[in-house]
Structure formats: C-alpha cells, structure tokens
mmCIF file of C-alpha atoms and ligand atoms in Angstrom:
data_model
loop_
_atom_site.group_PDB
_atom_site.id
_atom_site.type_symbol
_atom_site.label_atom_id
_atom_site.label_comp_id
_atom_site.label_asym_id
_atom_site.label_seq_id
_atom_site.Cartn_x
_atom_site.Cartn_y
_atom_site.Cartn_z
ATOM 1 C CA MET A 98 132.333 127.061 56.156
ATOM 2 C CA GLN A 99 134.716 129.224 54.250
ATOM 3 C CA PRO A 100 137.611 130.701 56.178
ATOM 4 C CA SER A 101 136.319 134.091 57.235
ATOM 5 C CA PHE A 102 138.012 137.300 56.274
ATOM 6 C CA ASP A 103 136.787 139.722 58.877
ATOM 7 C CA GLY A 104 140.099 140.183 60.623
ATOM 8 C CA GLY A 105 139.166 137.694 63.267
ATOM 9 C CA ARG A 106 139.956 137.409 66.885
ATOM 10 C CA LEU A 107 143.662 136.918 66.366
ATOM 11 C CA ARG A 108 145.622 139.525 68.225
ATOM 12 C CA PRO A 109 147.340 141.952 65.866
ATOM 13 C CA LYS A 110 150.984 142.921 66.052
ATOM 14 C CA GLY A 111 151.754 145.715 68.455
ATOM 15 C CA ASP A 112 149.293 144.805 71.173
ATOM 16 C CA GLY A 113 152.135 144.244 73.562
ATOM 17 C CA GLY A 114 152.554 140.493 73.290
ATOM 18 C CA SER A 115 153.602 137.772 70.916
ATOM 19 C CA ARG A 116 151.043 135.470 69.352
ATOM 20 C CA THR A 117 150.931 132.145 71.167
ATOM 21 C CA VAL A 118 151.250 128.935 69.163
ATOM 22 C CA THR A 119 150.631 125.264 69.904
ATOM 23 C CA LEU A 120 152.363 122.855 67.568
ATOM 24 C CA LEU A 121 150.812 119.402 67.025
ATOM 25 C CA GLY A 122 153.127 117.166 65.025
ATOM 26 C CA ALA A 123 156.172 119.110 66.197
ATOM 27 C CA THR A 124 158.750 116.506 65.184
ATOM 28 C CA GLY A 125 157.453 115.984 61.640
ATOM 29 C CA SER A 126 158.289 117.845 58.463
ATOM 30 C CA ILE A 127 155.714 120.654 58.890
ATOM 31 C CA GLY A 128 156.556 120.869 62.591
ATOM 32 C CA ARG A 129 160.233 121.436 61.844
ATOM 33 C CA SER A 130 159.413 124.037 59.205
ATOM 34 C CA THR A 131 157.089 125.785 61.663
ATOM 35 C CA ALA A 132 159.911 125.861 64.203
ATOM 36 C CA GLY A 133 162.032 127.508 61.509
ATOM 37 C CA VAL A 134 159.421 130.231 60.926
ATOM 38 C CA VAL A 135 159.044 130.857 64.670
ATOM 39 C CA ARG A 136 162.825 131.261 64.980
ATOM 40 C CA ALA A 137 163.038 133.510 61.894
ATOM 41 C CA ALA A 138 160.331 135.801 63.263
ATOM 42 C CA ALA A 139 162.147 136.214 66.568
ATOM 43 C CA GLY A 140 159.847 137.351 69.382
ATOM 44 C CA ARG A 141 156.770 137.431 67.199
ATOM 45 C CA PHE A 142 155.464 134.024 68.276
ATOM 46 C CA GLY A 143 155.613 132.215 71.593
ATOM 47 C CA VAL A 144 155.223 128.431 71.487
ATOM 48 C CA LYS A 145 153.205 127.121 74.429
ATOM 49 C CA ALA A 146 152.724 123.419 73.818
ATOM 50 C CA VAL A 147 154.251 120.875 71.460
ATOM 51 C CA ALA A 148 153.010 117.383 70.659
ATOM 52 C CA GLY A 149 154.720 114.545 68.836
ATOM 53 C CA GLY A 150 154.165 110.915 67.917
ATOM 54 C CA ARG A 151 156.714 108.510 69.324
ATOM 55 C CA ASP A 152 160.156 110.136 69.321
ATOM 56 C CA GLY A 153 160.427 111.403 72.895
ATOM 57 C CA GLU A 154 163.971 112.660 72.592
ATOM 58 C CA ALA A 155 163.243 114.694 69.446
ATOM 59 C CA LEU A 156 160.096 116.141 71.008
ATOM 60 C CA GLY A 157 162.011 117.102 74.148
ATOM 61 C CA GLN A 158 164.672 118.862 72.088
ATOM 62 C CA THR A 159 161.965 120.699 70.115
ATOM 63 C CA ALA A 160 160.254 121.806 73.329
ATOM 64 C CA ILE A 161 163.560 123.202 74.638
ATOM 65 C CA GLU A 162 164.401 124.878 71.327
ATOM 66 C CA LEU A 163 161.006 126.582 71.105
ATOM 67 C CA GLY A 164 160.663 127.407 74.803
ATOM 68 C CA ALA A 165 157.463 125.388 75.180
ATOM 69 C CA SER A 166 156.057 124.810 78.653
ATOM 70 C CA PHE A 167 154.214 121.564 77.818
ATOM 71 C CA ALA A 168 155.292 118.566 75.722
ATOM 72 C CA ALA A 169 152.872 115.742 74.898
ATOM 73 C CA LEU A 170 153.878 112.480 73.252
ATOM 74 C CA ALA A 171 151.191 110.279 71.674
ATOM 75 C CA ASP A 172 153.036 106.985 72.245
ATOM 76 C CA PRO A 173 153.671 106.325 75.950
ATOM 77 C CA SER A 174 156.650 104.083 75.128
ATOM 78 C CA GLY A 175 158.688 107.224 74.406
ATOM 79 C CA TYR A 176 157.799 108.949 77.679
ATOM 80 C CA GLN A 177 161.044 108.140 79.515
ATOM 81 C CA ALA A 178 163.098 109.458 76.591
ATOM 82 C CA LEU A 179 161.019 112.664 76.635
ATOM 83 C CA LYS A 180 161.491 113.073 80.401
ATOM 84 C CA ALA A 181 165.219 112.509 80.079
ATOM 85 C CA ALA A 182 165.525 115.006 77.213
ATOM 86 C CA VAL A 183 163.884 117.844 79.180
ATOM 87 C CA ALA A 184 165.289 116.980 82.629
ATOM 88 C CA GLY A 185 165.815 120.102 84.718
ATOM 89 C CA ARG A 186 164.207 122.413 82.151
ATOM 90 C CA GLY A 187 160.884 122.904 83.936
ATOM 91 C CA ILE A 188 158.886 121.591 80.989
ATOM 92 C CA GLU A 189 155.715 119.725 81.871
ATOM 93 C CA CYS A 190 155.510 116.343 80.107
ATOM 94 C CA ALA A 191 152.747 113.857 79.465
ATOM 95 C CA ALA A 192 152.161 110.871 77.180
ATOM 96 C CA GLY A 193 149.251 109.057 75.577
ATOM 97 C CA PRO A 194 146.390 110.152 73.307
ATOM 98 C CA ASP A 195 144.766 112.243 76.059
ATOM 99 C CA ALA A 196 148.015 114.166 76.514
ATOM 100 C CA VAL A 197 147.930 115.208 72.842
ATOM 101 C CA ILE A 198 144.314 116.345 73.253
ATOM 102 C CA GLU A 199 145.380 118.298 76.347
ATOM 103 C CA ALA A 200 148.022 120.056 74.236
ATOM 104 C CA ALA A 201 145.443 120.752 71.507
ATOM 105 C CA VAL A 202 142.954 122.466 73.813
ATOM 106 C CA ARG A 203 145.329 124.470 76.020
ATOM 107 C CA PRO A 204 144.853 128.211 75.445
ATOM 108 C CA ALA A 205 146.812 129.442 72.408
ATOM 109 C CA ASP A 206 146.152 131.984 69.669
ATOM 110 C CA ILE A 207 146.871 129.416 66.931
ATOM 111 C CA VAL A 208 147.081 125.632 66.918
ATOM 112 C CA VAL A 209 149.173 124.272 64.038
ATOM 113 C CA ALA A 210 147.626 120.864 63.253
ATOM 114 C CA ALA A 211 150.445 118.975 61.552
ATOM 115 C CA VAL A 212 150.100 115.430 62.859
ATOM 116 C CA ALA A 213 150.596 112.977 59.978
ATOM 117 C CA GLY A 214 147.643 110.870 58.858
ATOM 118 C CA THR A 215 144.369 109.982 60.526
ATOM 119 C CA ALA A 216 146.050 110.153 63.943
ATOM 120 C CA GLY A 217 145.505 113.909 63.579
ATOM 121 C CA VAL A 218 141.704 113.757 63.464
ATOM 122 C CA ILE A 219 140.923 113.654 67.197
ATOM 123 C CA PRO A 220 143.370 116.342 68.412
ATOM 124 C CA THR A 221 142.508 118.669 65.507
ATOM 125 C CA HIS A 222 138.812 118.220 66.178
ATOM 126 C CA ALA A 223 139.390 118.842 69.893
ATOM 127 C CA ALA A 224 141.167 122.133 69.151
ATOM 128 C CA LEU A 225 138.286 123.279 66.930
ATOM 129 C CA ALA A 226 135.694 122.196 69.501
ATOM 130 C CA ALA A 227 137.550 124.349 72.035
ATOM 131 C CA GLY A 228 137.160 127.320 69.675
ATOM 132 C CA ARG A 229 140.836 127.545 68.728
ATOM 133 C CA THR A 230 142.072 129.029 65.489
ATOM 134 C CA VAL A 231 143.596 126.044 63.699
ATOM 135 C CA ALA A 232 146.199 126.257 60.927
ATOM 136 C CA LEU A 233 145.367 122.989 59.207
ATOM 137 C CA ALA A 234 148.143 120.922 57.658
ATOM 138 C CA ASN A 235 146.523 117.570 58.481
ATOM 139 C CA LYS A 236 144.325 117.008 55.429
ATOM 140 C CA GLU A 237 143.123 113.632 56.727
ATOM 141 C CA THR A 238 140.995 115.449 59.331
ATOM 142 C CA LEU A 239 138.731 116.778 56.576
ATOM 143 C CA VAL A 240 139.009 113.714 54.326
ATOM 144 C CA CYS A 241 138.058 111.305 57.122
ATOM 145 C CA ALA A 242 135.488 113.435 58.926
ATOM 146 C CA GLY A 243 134.941 116.587 56.882
ATOM 147 C CA ALA A 244 131.253 117.262 57.472
ATOM 148 C CA PRO A 245 131.209 116.693 61.249
ATOM 149 C CA VAL A 246 134.505 118.551 61.741
ATOM 150 C CA MET A 247 133.211 121.582 59.834
ATOM 151 C CA ARG A 248 129.986 121.487 61.875
ATOM 152 C CA THR A 249 132.041 121.489 65.075
ATOM 153 C CA ALA A 250 134.116 124.426 63.855
ATOM 154 C CA ARG A 251 131.000 126.427 62.996
ATOM 155 C CA ALA A 252 129.299 125.628 66.303
ATOM 156 C CA ALA A 253 132.378 126.596 68.313
ATOM 157 C CA GLY A 254 133.121 129.718 66.267
ATOM 158 C CA ALA A 255 136.551 128.280 65.501
ATOM 159 C CA ARG A 256 138.553 129.515 62.549
ATOM 160 C CA LEU A 257 140.360 127.234 60.085
ATOM 161 C CA LEU A 258 143.392 128.666 58.286
ATOM 162 C CA PRO A 259 144.448 126.426 55.370
ATOM 163 C CA LEU A 260 148.136 125.545 55.698
ATOM 164 C CA ASP A 261 148.455 122.910 52.978
ATOM 165 C CA SER A 262 150.270 124.838 50.229
ATOM 166 C CA GLU A 263 147.556 124.541 47.574
ATOM 167 C CA HIS A 264 144.739 125.496 49.927
ATOM 168 C CA ASN A 265 146.782 128.255 51.454
ATOM 169 C CA ALA A 266 147.394 129.575 47.930
ATOM 170 C CA ILE A 267 143.646 129.620 47.265
ATOM 171 C CA PHE A 268 143.043 131.247 50.630
ATOM 172 C CA GLN A 269 145.582 133.939 49.664
ATOM 173 C CA THR A 270 143.914 134.542 46.268
ATOM 174 C CA LEU A 271 140.315 134.645 47.478
ATOM 175 C CA GLY A 272 140.405 137.922 49.316
ATOM 176 C CA ALA A 273 136.876 139.070 50.109
ATOM 177 C CA THR A 274 135.331 137.904 46.832
ATOM 178 C CA PRO A 275 131.848 136.463 47.298
ATOM 179 C CA SER A 276 131.700 132.756 46.601
ATOM 180 C CA ALA A 277 128.982 133.277 43.947
ATOM 181 C CA ALA A 278 131.618 134.792 41.647
ATOM 182 C CA LEU A 279 133.871 131.725 41.881
ATOM 183 C CA GLU A 280 133.730 129.504 38.837
ATOM 184 C CA ARG A 281 136.527 127.058 39.550
ATOM 185 C CA MET A 282 139.257 126.298 42.054
ATOM 186 C CA THR A 283 142.353 124.574 40.717
ATOM 187 C CA ILE A 284 145.066 123.007 42.799
ATOM 188 C CA THR A 285 148.339 122.098 41.169
ATOM 189 C CA ALA A 286 150.241 118.820 41.396
ATOM 190 C CA SER A 287 153.937 118.444 40.704
ATOM 191 C CA GLY A 288 153.159 115.062 39.168
ATOM 192 C CA GLY A 289 155.589 113.399 41.555
ATOM 193 C CA PRO A 290 158.690 111.378 40.678
ATOM 194 C CA PHE A 291 156.844 109.193 38.115
ATOM 195 C CA ARG A 292 155.247 111.965 36.038
ATOM 196 C CA THR A 293 157.068 110.916 32.874
ATOM 197 C CA TRP A 294 157.302 107.161 33.588
ATOM 198 C CA SER A 295 155.458 104.455 31.649
ATOM 199 C CA THR A 296 152.716 102.393 33.294
ATOM 200 C CA ALA A 297 155.034 99.367 33.375
ATOM 201 C CA ALA A 298 157.864 101.315 35.005
ATOM 202 C CA ILE A 299 155.492 102.839 37.576
ATOM 203 C CA SER A 300 154.193 99.352 38.473
ATOM 204 C CA ALA A 301 157.715 98.227 39.342
ATOM 205 C CA ALA A 302 158.667 101.377 41.313
ATOM 206 C CA THR A 303 160.424 100.814 44.632
ATOM 207 C CA PRO A 304 159.824 102.685 47.897
ATOM 208 C CA GLU A 305 163.173 104.455 47.406
ATOM 209 C CA GLN A 306 162.100 105.709 43.979
ATOM 210 C CA ALA A 307 158.678 106.751 45.251
ATOM 211 C CA LEU A 308 160.215 108.610 48.202
ATOM 212 C CA ALA A 309 162.466 110.708 45.936
ATOM 213 C CA HIS A 310 160.103 113.651 45.373
ATOM 214 C CA PRO A 311 161.440 116.149 42.824
ATOM 215 C CA ASN A 312 160.318 119.381 44.559
ATOM 216 C CA TRP A 313 159.097 118.918 48.110
ATOM 217 C CA SER A 314 160.788 117.449 51.157
ATOM 218 C CA MET A 315 157.977 115.860 53.174
ATOM 219 C CA GLY A 316 157.107 112.941 55.433
ATOM 220 C CA ALA A 317 156.933 109.409 53.991
ATOM 221 C CA LYS A 318 153.116 109.123 53.878
ATOM 222 C CA VAL A 319 152.505 112.312 51.928
ATOM 223 C CA THR A 320 155.492 111.645 49.663
ATOM 224 C CA ILE A 321 154.078 108.270 48.592
ATOM 225 C CA ASP A 322 150.660 109.906 48.189
ATOM 226 C CA SER A 323 152.328 112.482 45.929
ATOM 227 C CA ALA A 324 153.837 109.709 43.806
ATOM 228 C CA THR A 325 150.437 108.000 43.304
ATOM 229 C CA LEU A 326 148.653 111.404 43.008
ATOM 230 C CA MET A 327 146.331 110.209 45.791
ATOM 231 C CA ASN A 328 147.591 113.271 47.673
ATOM 232 C CA LYS A 329 145.958 115.514 45.093
ATOM 233 C CA GLY A 330 142.706 113.599 45.376
ATOM 234 C CA LEU A 331 142.750 113.953 49.166
ATOM 235 C CA GLU A 332 143.435 117.666 48.683
ATOM 236 C CA LEU A 333 140.367 118.030 46.433
ATOM 237 C CA ILE A 334 138.264 116.502 49.220
ATOM 238 C CA GLU A 335 139.943 118.863 51.697
ATOM 239 C CA ALA A 336 139.205 121.863 49.435
ATOM 240 C CA HIS A 337 135.566 120.800 49.088
ATOM 241 C CA HIS A 338 135.120 121.079 52.862
ATOM 242 C CA LEU A 339 137.371 124.087 53.499
ATOM 243 C CA PHE A 340 135.902 126.299 50.820
ATOM 244 C CA ALA A 341 132.397 124.782 50.521
ATOM 245 C CA MET A 342 133.016 124.174 46.820
ATOM 246 C CA PRO A 343 130.989 121.561 44.905
ATOM 247 C CA PRO A 344 133.139 118.750 43.436
ATOM 248 C CA ALA A 345 132.377 119.824 39.860
ATOM 249 C CA LYS A 346 134.072 123.191 40.467
ATOM 250 C CA LEU A 347 137.326 121.670 41.756
ATOM 251 C CA ALA A 348 140.147 120.757 39.402
ATOM 252 C CA VAL A 349 143.719 119.469 39.335
ATOM 253 C CA LEU A 350 146.432 120.785 37.042
ATOM 254 C CA VAL A 351 149.852 119.148 36.775
ATOM 255 C CA HIS A 352 152.611 121.733 37.125
ATOM 256 C CA PRO A 353 156.012 120.068 37.477
ATOM 257 C CA GLN A 354 157.843 123.138 38.809
ATOM 258 C CA SER A 355 155.556 123.639 41.846
ATOM 259 C CA ILE A 356 155.707 127.440 41.528
ATOM 260 C CA VAL A 357 151.985 128.059 41.022
ATOM 261 C CA HIS A 358 150.214 126.389 43.946
ATOM 262 C CA GLY A 359 146.560 127.249 43.431
ATOM 263 C CA LEU A 360 144.352 129.209 41.066
ATOM 264 C CA VAL A 361 140.889 130.661 41.389
ATOM 265 C CA SER A 362 138.810 131.312 38.260
ATOM 266 C CA PHE A 363 136.078 133.925 38.450
ATOM 267 C CA ALA A 364 132.833 134.334 36.551
ATOM 268 C CA ASP A 365 134.229 137.234 34.495
ATOM 269 C CA GLY A 366 137.061 135.112 33.054
ATOM 270 C CA SER A 367 139.755 136.381 35.435
ATOM 271 C CA VAL A 368 142.093 133.888 37.053
ATOM 272 C CA ILE A 369 144.133 134.752 40.146
ATOM 273 C CA ALA A 370 146.982 132.468 41.144
ATOM 274 C CA CYS A 371 149.368 132.343 44.083
ATOM 275 C CA LEU A 372 153.042 131.738 43.265
ATOM 276 C CA ALA A 373 156.053 130.947 45.431
ATOM 277 C CA HIS A 374 159.010 128.612 45.412
ATOM 278 C CA PRO A 375 158.048 125.241 46.906
ATOM 279 C CA ASP A 376 158.804 125.917 50.572
ATOM 280 C CA MET A 377 156.223 125.221 53.284
ATOM 281 C CA ARG A 378 157.610 128.095 55.354
ATOM 282 C CA VAL A 379 155.844 130.502 52.944
ATOM 283 C CA HIS A 380 152.458 129.035 53.810
ATOM 284 C CA ILE A 381 153.232 128.509 57.488
ATOM 285 C CA ALA A 382 154.304 132.153 57.814
ATOM 286 C CA HIS A 383 151.123 133.275 56.077
ATOM 287 C CA CYS A 384 148.953 131.315 58.524
ATOM 288 C CA LEU A 385 150.875 132.285 61.644
ATOM 289 C CA ALA A 386 150.875 136.007 60.842
ATOM 290 C CA TRP A 387 147.480 136.228 59.140
ATOM 291 C CA PRO A 388 145.909 138.694 58.450
ATOM 292 C CA GLU A 389 149.301 140.410 58.518
ATOM 293 C CA ARG A 390 152.480 139.278 56.775
ATOM 294 C CA ILE A 391 155.957 138.773 58.141
ATOM 295 C CA ASP A 392 159.413 138.885 56.622
ATOM 296 C CA ILE A 393 161.073 135.484 56.585
ATOM 297 C CA PRO A 394 164.193 134.455 54.657
ATOM 298 C CA THR A 395 162.600 132.329 51.939
ATOM 299 C CA ARG A 396 163.967 132.296 48.404
ATOM 300 C CA ARG A 397 162.407 135.096 46.372
ATOM 301 C CA LEU A 398 160.716 134.338 43.076
ATOM 302 C CA ASP A 399 162.499 135.482 39.908
ATOM 303 C CA LEU A 400 160.200 134.687 36.992
ATOM 304 C CA ALA A 401 162.712 135.912 34.391
ATOM 305 C CA GLU A 402 165.171 133.368 35.759
ATOM 306 C CA ILE A 403 162.515 130.616 35.597
ATOM 307 C CA GLY A 404 161.532 131.712 32.076
ATOM 308 C CA ALA A 405 158.594 129.388 31.431
ATOM 309 C CA LEU A 406 155.972 127.744 33.613
ATOM 310 C CA LEU A 407 154.819 124.323 32.434
ATOM 311 C CA PHE A 408 151.376 122.784 32.837
ATOM 312 C CA GLU A 409 149.692 119.562 31.704
ATOM 313 C CA ALA A 410 146.479 117.669 32.353
ATOM 314 C CA PRO A 411 146.641 114.815 34.891
ATOM 315 C CA ASP A 412 146.867 111.307 33.410
ATOM 316 C CA PHE A 413 144.204 109.155 35.059
ATOM 317 C CA GLU A 414 145.410 106.023 33.252
ATOM 318 C CA ARG A 415 148.856 105.995 34.791
ATOM 319 C CA PHE A 416 147.705 107.507 38.099
ATOM 320 C CA PRO A 417 144.373 105.790 38.891
ATOM 321 C CA ALA A 418 144.455 106.829 42.574
ATOM 322 C CA LEU A 419 143.514 110.371 41.566
ATOM 323 C CA GLY A 420 140.415 109.124 39.749
ATOM 324 C CA LEU A 421 139.445 106.952 42.727
ATOM 325 C CA ALA A 422 139.635 109.943 45.070
ATOM 326 C CA MET A 423 137.660 112.138 42.661
ATOM 327 C CA ALA A 424 134.973 109.449 42.423
ATOM 328 C CA ALA A 425 134.844 109.228 46.227
ATOM 329 C CA LEU A 426 134.463 113.013 46.403
ATOM 330 C CA ARG A 427 131.739 112.987 43.756
ATOM 331 C CA ASP A 428 129.809 110.064 45.286
ATOM 332 C CA GLY A 429 130.379 111.343 48.837
ATOM 333 C CA GLY A 430 128.791 109.628 51.816
ATOM 334 C CA GLY A 431 131.314 107.459 53.649
ATOM 335 C CA LEU A 432 133.514 106.880 50.608
ATOM 336 C CA PRO A 433 136.121 109.568 51.312
ATOM 337 C CA THR A 434 136.562 108.134 54.828
ATOM 338 C CA ILE A 435 136.872 104.590 53.460
ATOM 339 C CA LEU A 436 139.247 105.636 50.676
ATOM 340 C CA ASN A 437 141.494 107.476 53.121
ATOM 341 C CA ALA A 438 141.657 104.548 55.551
ATOM 342 C CA ALA A 439 142.395 102.019 52.812
ATOM 343 C CA ASN A 440 145.069 104.282 51.391
ATOM 344 C CA GLU A 441 146.903 104.541 54.716
ATOM 345 C CA ILE A 442 147.027 100.738 54.985
ATOM 346 C CA ALA A 443 148.101 100.454 51.332
ATOM 347 C CA VAL A 444 150.917 102.998 51.742
ATOM 348 C CA GLU A 445 152.162 101.222 54.877
ATOM 349 C CA ALA A 446 152.136 97.905 53.004
ATOM 350 C CA PHE A 447 154.023 99.415 50.076
ATOM 351 C CA LEU A 448 156.658 100.958 52.343
ATOM 352 C CA ALA A 449 157.011 97.553 54.055
ATOM 353 C CA ARG A 450 157.502 96.010 50.566
ATOM 354 C CA ARG A 451 154.445 93.799 50.982
ATOM 355 C CA ILE A 452 152.768 95.154 47.833
ATOM 356 C CA GLY A 453 153.867 96.796 44.610
ATOM 357 C CA PHE A 454 153.371 100.457 43.792
ATOM 358 C CA ASP A 455 150.483 99.762 41.391
ATOM 359 C CA GLU A 456 148.746 97.700 44.075
ATOM 360 C CA ILE A 457 148.257 100.780 46.288
ATOM 361 C CA ALA A 458 145.420 102.065 44.101
ATOM 362 C CA ARG A 459 144.119 98.530 43.476
ATOM 363 C CA LEU A 460 143.836 97.819 47.206
ATOM 364 C CA VAL A 461 142.030 101.129 47.751
ATOM 365 C CA SER A 462 139.687 100.280 44.888
ATOM 366 C CA ASN A 463 139.031 96.776 46.287
ATOM 367 C CA VAL A 464 138.158 98.217 49.719
ATOM 368 C CA CYS A 465 135.821 100.894 48.319
ATOM 369 C CA GLU A 466 134.093 98.333 46.133
ATOM 370 C CA ALA A 467 133.577 95.931 49.053
ATOM 371 C CA ALA A 468 132.252 98.712 51.281
ATOM 372 C CA GLN A 469 129.771 99.769 48.618
ATOM 373 C CA ALA A 470 128.698 96.165 48.066
ATOM 374 C CA ASN A 471 127.982 95.940 51.812
ATOM 375 C CA GLY A 472 125.966 99.141 51.839
ATOM 376 C CA GLU A 473 128.483 100.974 53.999
ATOM 377 C CA GLY A 474 128.504 104.186 52.024
ATOM 378 C CA ARG A 475 126.475 106.324 54.442
ATOM 379 C CA GLU A 476 128.102 109.597 55.480
ATOM 380 C CA PRO A 477 129.336 109.541 59.085
ATOM 381 C CA ALA A 478 127.324 111.973 61.216
ATOM 382 C CA THR A 479 129.951 112.434 63.908
ATOM 383 C CA VAL A 480 133.721 112.210 64.242
ATOM 384 C CA ALA A 481 133.271 109.030 66.290
ATOM 385 C CA GLU A 482 131.212 107.496 63.482
ATOM 386 C CA ALA A 483 133.828 108.529 60.934
ATOM 387 C CA LEU A 484 136.563 106.865 62.977
ATOM 388 C CA ALA A 485 134.418 103.710 63.255
ATOM 389 C CA VAL A 486 134.017 103.648 59.452
ATOM 390 C CA ASP A 487 137.771 104.242 59.172
ATOM 391 C CA HIS A 488 138.425 101.295 61.504
ATOM 392 C CA ILE A 489 136.215 98.912 59.514
ATOM 393 C CA ALA A 490 137.849 99.993 56.245
ATOM 394 C CA ARG A 491 141.320 99.354 57.697
ATOM 395 C CA ASP A 492 140.296 95.869 58.821
ATOM 396 C CA ARG A 493 138.905 95.185 55.365
ATOM 397 C CA ALA A 494 142.098 96.446 53.732
ATOM 398 C CA ARG A 495 144.181 94.158 55.961
ATOM 399 C CA ALA A 496 141.930 91.201 55.145
ATOM 400 C CA ILE A 497 142.261 91.847 51.416
ATOM 401 C CA LEU A 498 146.021 92.173 51.829
ATOM 402 C CA ALA A 499 146.074 88.765 53.505
ATOM 403 C CA ASP A 500 143.800 87.154 50.877
ATOM 404 C CA GLY A 501 145.365 88.803 47.847
ATOM 405 C CA ILE A 502 144.499 91.998 46.041
ATOM 406 C CA ARG A 503 142.214 91.457 43.102
ATOM 407 C CA SER A 504 143.429 92.720 39.761
ATOM 408 C CA GLY A 505 141.622 95.385 37.813
ATOM 409 C CA MET A 506 140.274 98.694 38.877
ATOM 410 C CA VAL A 507 136.648 99.300 39.586
ATOM 411 C CA THR A 508 134.981 102.628 39.148
ATOM 412 C CA ILE A 509 133.548 103.581 42.510
HETATM 413 MG MG1 MG B 662 149.705 119.927 49.403
#
C-alpha cells in the first residue's frame, strides 16, 4: 500500500480544534524532537497519550510538559517513578505491554510510532489495526513484519505517513504521480563515522567511535546501525513495503552531508529530490501537519553557503551489513525478520563490548545462514508468526555468540 494522497481523514486546520497526537516512544530521540515540534506549533496539536520504555520519571515529565492525559510505561519496574513524577497532576498512568497498546489504540488523529527496535512492532500494529493514522518512525515494524502489517493497515483503512527522514523525503517528492512512472527510488546514507576508514580500522572500532555520528543525533541502536550501514539496508526493506517498490528499483547513495534525503527517478529521466538540513523536526512537522505545512524554527537551507553536494557509491566490502540486508530484501520470505532480530542481538553485544564492530555483520550472516540451512526462510503470514521467527533468530544469535562467531561472510 502506498501512502494515499487524497487528503485523507485528517482534520484540516481551522475546523475549530487542534489535531490530537499520541506519542509512542516519547522519551527517545524522535519523541523528544516531536515534543519540540508540538511546542513550536503552539496550539496546533494536542497530545493525548504518551508511552515510554523504562524511564518512568522522564515519561512523567514528558506527559506534564505536553499536557497528556495518559502515560503508559512498557516496563512495570518504572511504574512507581512514573506515579511519583505525575503526582497530583491528574494524569492517568499504567505500566506493562498492554498499557502501551492501550495508549496506541486510544482515539487520536495521529499516532507517532517512535518506539526503538522490535519492541515497536506490537503497539504500531495495534494502532494500525484500530484504523489510526500512524506516522511511522519505527522501521523495525516493517522489517520484522512488513507484509502482515501492511495487510492490517489496508484492511483497517489506516494511513501510514513515513516519518523516517529518507522515506519522508520520498513521500514529499512523490506527489500524485502514478507508480507506473517511477523508475527508481534512492535513499541517501551519510556513510556514518567510518565512511573514510580502512577495513582494519573499522574492525577495531569502539562503541564510543561508532556512537559518534557525524550528522544525526539519534538513539544508540540506530546510531550503531548507521555506522555499519545496516540502517540503510533496513530502510530499503521499509521502503519496499511502504511504497510497494520491487527491490530492484530501490537504491542507496552515500551522501556525507545528509542534505539530500531521498530521490525519485521517473521514466522520462527526471529526478526529484527532497532537501533539508539533517533535523528530524522537518520530517516530524511534515507528518504532523500533512497535507498542510507548518512554520517551525528549523535552520533554513542555503545552497550557496553549502556550495557543493557530494555523493559516492556505497562500499559493500567495508560495509558488508548493507549487502546482507539487500540480499535479505531480494530473497524475501522470513529473511528480513531473521536479519533484523540477529542485528538487534549483535548491536547489543557490540555495545556491551562482547564482540567487535566487524563481528556485528558476521553474526547476522551466521544467523541467516543457519536459518536458511534449517529451512526457516518462509515468510511469516501474521505479526504473531513474525515475532515467533524473530524469537527463534534471537535465540540462535545468542547461541552463536556463546559458541563463537564463525569467520567469513556468507552470501544469503
Ligand atoms: Mg533514516
């Protein structure tokens, strides 16, 4: 299902009320940026519910700041801190996975799905099943369970607004052009902190070096994924589902300045790109106000000041994770789900200094290879099946971690 362009059911400005927003992942990087947009567009948006992971105090403060009436924390161990933070404020609180689902399905004009990682699959799917318009920042929802999630969205008449910067850029460039005229979709990659490093230097990279992203300030998971370029591979899988584009028509272009975010090439040779300084508030504002636009105080683009925009082809030798993800997209079935699960375990292990940077892609490769050898490549038919495949892949990744990652990289 492509995002539809018919104006939608979102209430336009001037109908006498603000647009209501639910914010899942309120204490993370996208959540904080969304709070910034809501504040900048004073009165335009009213936040109803917020949900967070485990930091009860931070979630409580966010709920107060945004005037939310309901705050849901995924991890019950933070519930007392949440209660204490909102004491006397009249904010309803709850904790546990069901509380996050409750936040996701409460009536709101837009649900911003910005939970980090695969933890976002169930609440995002619940919001779509309830027919909500979802501004999607959680790419793992479509990587882990793309086909069943898109089926749910279609069946419920739910709208997906792409919030990830590259997909939002493509969404902005597409307009009402029929998909038959699209020749190629290209998402850009900054190249991450190791773009110019040698293979040997990349192998020895520390978590601190990998977390020092040159352009974007993001959460730890996506920052490591940006350093391996796995993030770009996951985004290709996301684009495949969001825009119903075949893998062969999706491409990655390295663009170290992160000014051009996405490009669409048409059958007549035209290319339309979307440009902005790297600031998620641009894309959040676009989703929240869509199909209108709002004035927010982001840095304006001065191309004369920038002078030149630089591009290069991705290097699959030094960044094998990108090739693994592209192979998973091409081969399809359960591989994207398995790749995503293995990658989350690998990134956790790297951040915990259990494995080296180069072993992230090797572990993912080992897990995909083992799953294929066991005939586990069938595409999950439901979200529950996808999460079961995810679970098995995580167990396998942990087992390989315990036994030792095999050297070499297979082609999946
Ligand atoms: Mg992105």
